[in-house]
CSV table of C-alpha atoms in Angstrom, one decimal:
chain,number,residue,atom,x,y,z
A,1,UNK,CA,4.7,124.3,-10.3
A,2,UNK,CA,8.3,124.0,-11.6
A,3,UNK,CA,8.0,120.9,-14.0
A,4,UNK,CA,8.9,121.9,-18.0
A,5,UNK,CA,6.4,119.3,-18.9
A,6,UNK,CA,2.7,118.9,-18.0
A,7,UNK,CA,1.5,115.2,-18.8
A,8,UNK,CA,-2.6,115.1,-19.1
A,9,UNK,CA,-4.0,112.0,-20.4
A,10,UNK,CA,-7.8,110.4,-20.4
A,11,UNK,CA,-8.2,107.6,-18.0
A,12,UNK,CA,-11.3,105.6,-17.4
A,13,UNK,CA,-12.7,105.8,-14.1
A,14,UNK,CA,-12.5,102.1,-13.6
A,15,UNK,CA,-8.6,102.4,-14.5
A,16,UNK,CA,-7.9,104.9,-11.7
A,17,UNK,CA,-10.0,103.2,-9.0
A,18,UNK,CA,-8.0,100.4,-9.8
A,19,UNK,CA,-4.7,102.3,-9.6
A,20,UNK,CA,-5.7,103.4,-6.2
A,21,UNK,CA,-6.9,100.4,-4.5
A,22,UNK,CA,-3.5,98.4,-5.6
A,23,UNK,CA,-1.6,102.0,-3.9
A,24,UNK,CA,-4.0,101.6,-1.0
A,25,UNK,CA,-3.8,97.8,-0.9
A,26,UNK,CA,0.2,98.5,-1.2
A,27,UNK,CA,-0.1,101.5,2.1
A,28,UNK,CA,-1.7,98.9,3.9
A,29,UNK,CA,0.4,96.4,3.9
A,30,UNK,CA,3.1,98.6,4.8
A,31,UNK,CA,5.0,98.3,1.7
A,32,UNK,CA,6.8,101.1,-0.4
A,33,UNK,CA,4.0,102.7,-3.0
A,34,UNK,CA,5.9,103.2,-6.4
A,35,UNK,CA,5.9,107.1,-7.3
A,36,UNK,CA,3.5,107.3,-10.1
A,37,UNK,CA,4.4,110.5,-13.1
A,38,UNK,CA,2.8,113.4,-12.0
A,39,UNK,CA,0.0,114.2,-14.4
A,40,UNK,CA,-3.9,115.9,-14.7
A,41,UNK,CA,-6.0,112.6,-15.9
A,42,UNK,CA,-9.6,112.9,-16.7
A,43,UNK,CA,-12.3,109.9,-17.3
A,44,UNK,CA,-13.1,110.4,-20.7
A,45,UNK,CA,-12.6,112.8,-23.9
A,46,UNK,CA,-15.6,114.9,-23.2
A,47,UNK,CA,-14.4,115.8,-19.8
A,48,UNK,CA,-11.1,117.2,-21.0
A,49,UNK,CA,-13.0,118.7,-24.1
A,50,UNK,CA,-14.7,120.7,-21.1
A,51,UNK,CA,-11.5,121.4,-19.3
A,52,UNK,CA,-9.4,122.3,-21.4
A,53,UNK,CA,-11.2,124.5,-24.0
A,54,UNK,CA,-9.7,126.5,-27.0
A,55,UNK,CA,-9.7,129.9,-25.1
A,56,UNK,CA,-8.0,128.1,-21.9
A,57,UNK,CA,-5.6,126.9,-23.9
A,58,UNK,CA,-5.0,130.6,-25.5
A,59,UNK,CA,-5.3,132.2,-21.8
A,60,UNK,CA,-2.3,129.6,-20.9
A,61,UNK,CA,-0.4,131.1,-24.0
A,62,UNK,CA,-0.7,134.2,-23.7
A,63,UNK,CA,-0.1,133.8,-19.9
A,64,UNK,CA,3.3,132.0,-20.7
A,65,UNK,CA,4.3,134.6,-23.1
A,66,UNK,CA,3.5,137.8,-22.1
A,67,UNK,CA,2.9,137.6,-18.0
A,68,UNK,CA,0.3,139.9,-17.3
A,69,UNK,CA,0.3,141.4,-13.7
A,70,UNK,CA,-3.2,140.7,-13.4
A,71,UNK,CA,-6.5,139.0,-14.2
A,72,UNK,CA,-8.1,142.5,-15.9
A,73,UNK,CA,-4.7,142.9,-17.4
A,74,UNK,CA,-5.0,138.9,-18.9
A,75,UNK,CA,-8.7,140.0,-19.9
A,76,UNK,CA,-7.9,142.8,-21.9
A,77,UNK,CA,-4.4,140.6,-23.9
A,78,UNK,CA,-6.8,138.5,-24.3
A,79,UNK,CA,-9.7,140.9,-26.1
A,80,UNK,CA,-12.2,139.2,-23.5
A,81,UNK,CA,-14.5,140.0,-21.0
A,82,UNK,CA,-12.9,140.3,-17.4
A,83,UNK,CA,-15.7,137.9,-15.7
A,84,UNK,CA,-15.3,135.1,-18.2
A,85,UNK,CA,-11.6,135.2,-18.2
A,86,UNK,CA,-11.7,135.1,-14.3
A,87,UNK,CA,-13.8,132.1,-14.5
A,88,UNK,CA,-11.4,130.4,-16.7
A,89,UNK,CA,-8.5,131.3,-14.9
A,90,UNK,CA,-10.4,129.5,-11.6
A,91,UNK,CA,-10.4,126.5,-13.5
A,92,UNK,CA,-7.0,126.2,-14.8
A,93,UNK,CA,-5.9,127.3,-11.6
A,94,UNK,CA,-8.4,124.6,-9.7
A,95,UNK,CA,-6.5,122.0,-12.5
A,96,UNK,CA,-2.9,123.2,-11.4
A,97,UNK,CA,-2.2,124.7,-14.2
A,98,UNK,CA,-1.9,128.2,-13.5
A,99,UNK,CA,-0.7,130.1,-9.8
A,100,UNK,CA,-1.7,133.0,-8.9
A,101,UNK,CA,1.6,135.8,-7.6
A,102,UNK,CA,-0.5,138.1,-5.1
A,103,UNK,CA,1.5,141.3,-5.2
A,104,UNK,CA,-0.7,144.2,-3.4
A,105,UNK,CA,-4.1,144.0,-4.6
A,106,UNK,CA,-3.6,142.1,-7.4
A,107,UNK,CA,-3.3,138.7,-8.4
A,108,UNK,CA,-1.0,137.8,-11.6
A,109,UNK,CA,-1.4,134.6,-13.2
A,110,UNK,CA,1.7,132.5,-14.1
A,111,UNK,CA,2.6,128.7,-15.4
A,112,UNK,CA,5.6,127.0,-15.2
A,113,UNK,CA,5.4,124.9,-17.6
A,114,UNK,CA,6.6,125.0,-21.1
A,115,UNK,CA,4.8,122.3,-22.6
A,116,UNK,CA,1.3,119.8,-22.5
A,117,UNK,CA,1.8,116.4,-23.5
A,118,UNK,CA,-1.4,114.5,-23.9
A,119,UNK,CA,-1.6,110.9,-23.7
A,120,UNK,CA,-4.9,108.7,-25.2
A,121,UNK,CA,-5.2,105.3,-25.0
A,122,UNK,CA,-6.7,103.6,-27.8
């Protein structure tokens, strides 16, 4: 991941069907599909509540700031339980949010991003 800036946003499922049956309607017709901005989108608030929860959201900071050289190394920055960290780090890594650098035996978690934005319709 090399962008500065990670756009999320909430999107209703209806909205991104939508947005992929104009690209696929576009593909088939053998046109040019716009690029769309990267992003991570999710169908509604509760679904990114779920995501992205307060102690992701630290793990990503402390992550950024202090680069552990491993997941037990994140747990213990982190004054948290190894198993519950790894499970976090899983998911933000499963969203794109985090690679993991395999040196040896271990596996280091980094971002590359510097910032979130987060977009919501109203």
């Amino acid at each position: 991941m090399k962008a500065k800036n990670v756009q999320m946003g909430i999107k209703p499922l209806r909205q991104g069907l939508q947005e992929f049956a104009e690209t696929f309607k576009t593909v088939q017709r053998g046109e040019k599909v716009k690029s769309q901005p990267e992003g991570i989108y999710f169908t509604n608030f509760e679904a990114f509540r779920k995501a992205m929860t307060p102690q992701r959201f630290a793990l990503l900071k402390i992550i950024r700031e202090k680069q552990p050289g491993s997941i037990s190394e994140l747990a213990e920055m982190a004054g948290r339980d190894i198993k519950n960290v790894s499970e976090d780090v899983k998911v933000l890594v499963g969203l794109g949010l985090v690679e993991l650098a395999i040196t040896g035996r271990n596996k280091a978690p980094r971002v590359r991003f510097e910032k979130i934005t987060l977009e919501i319709a109203v």
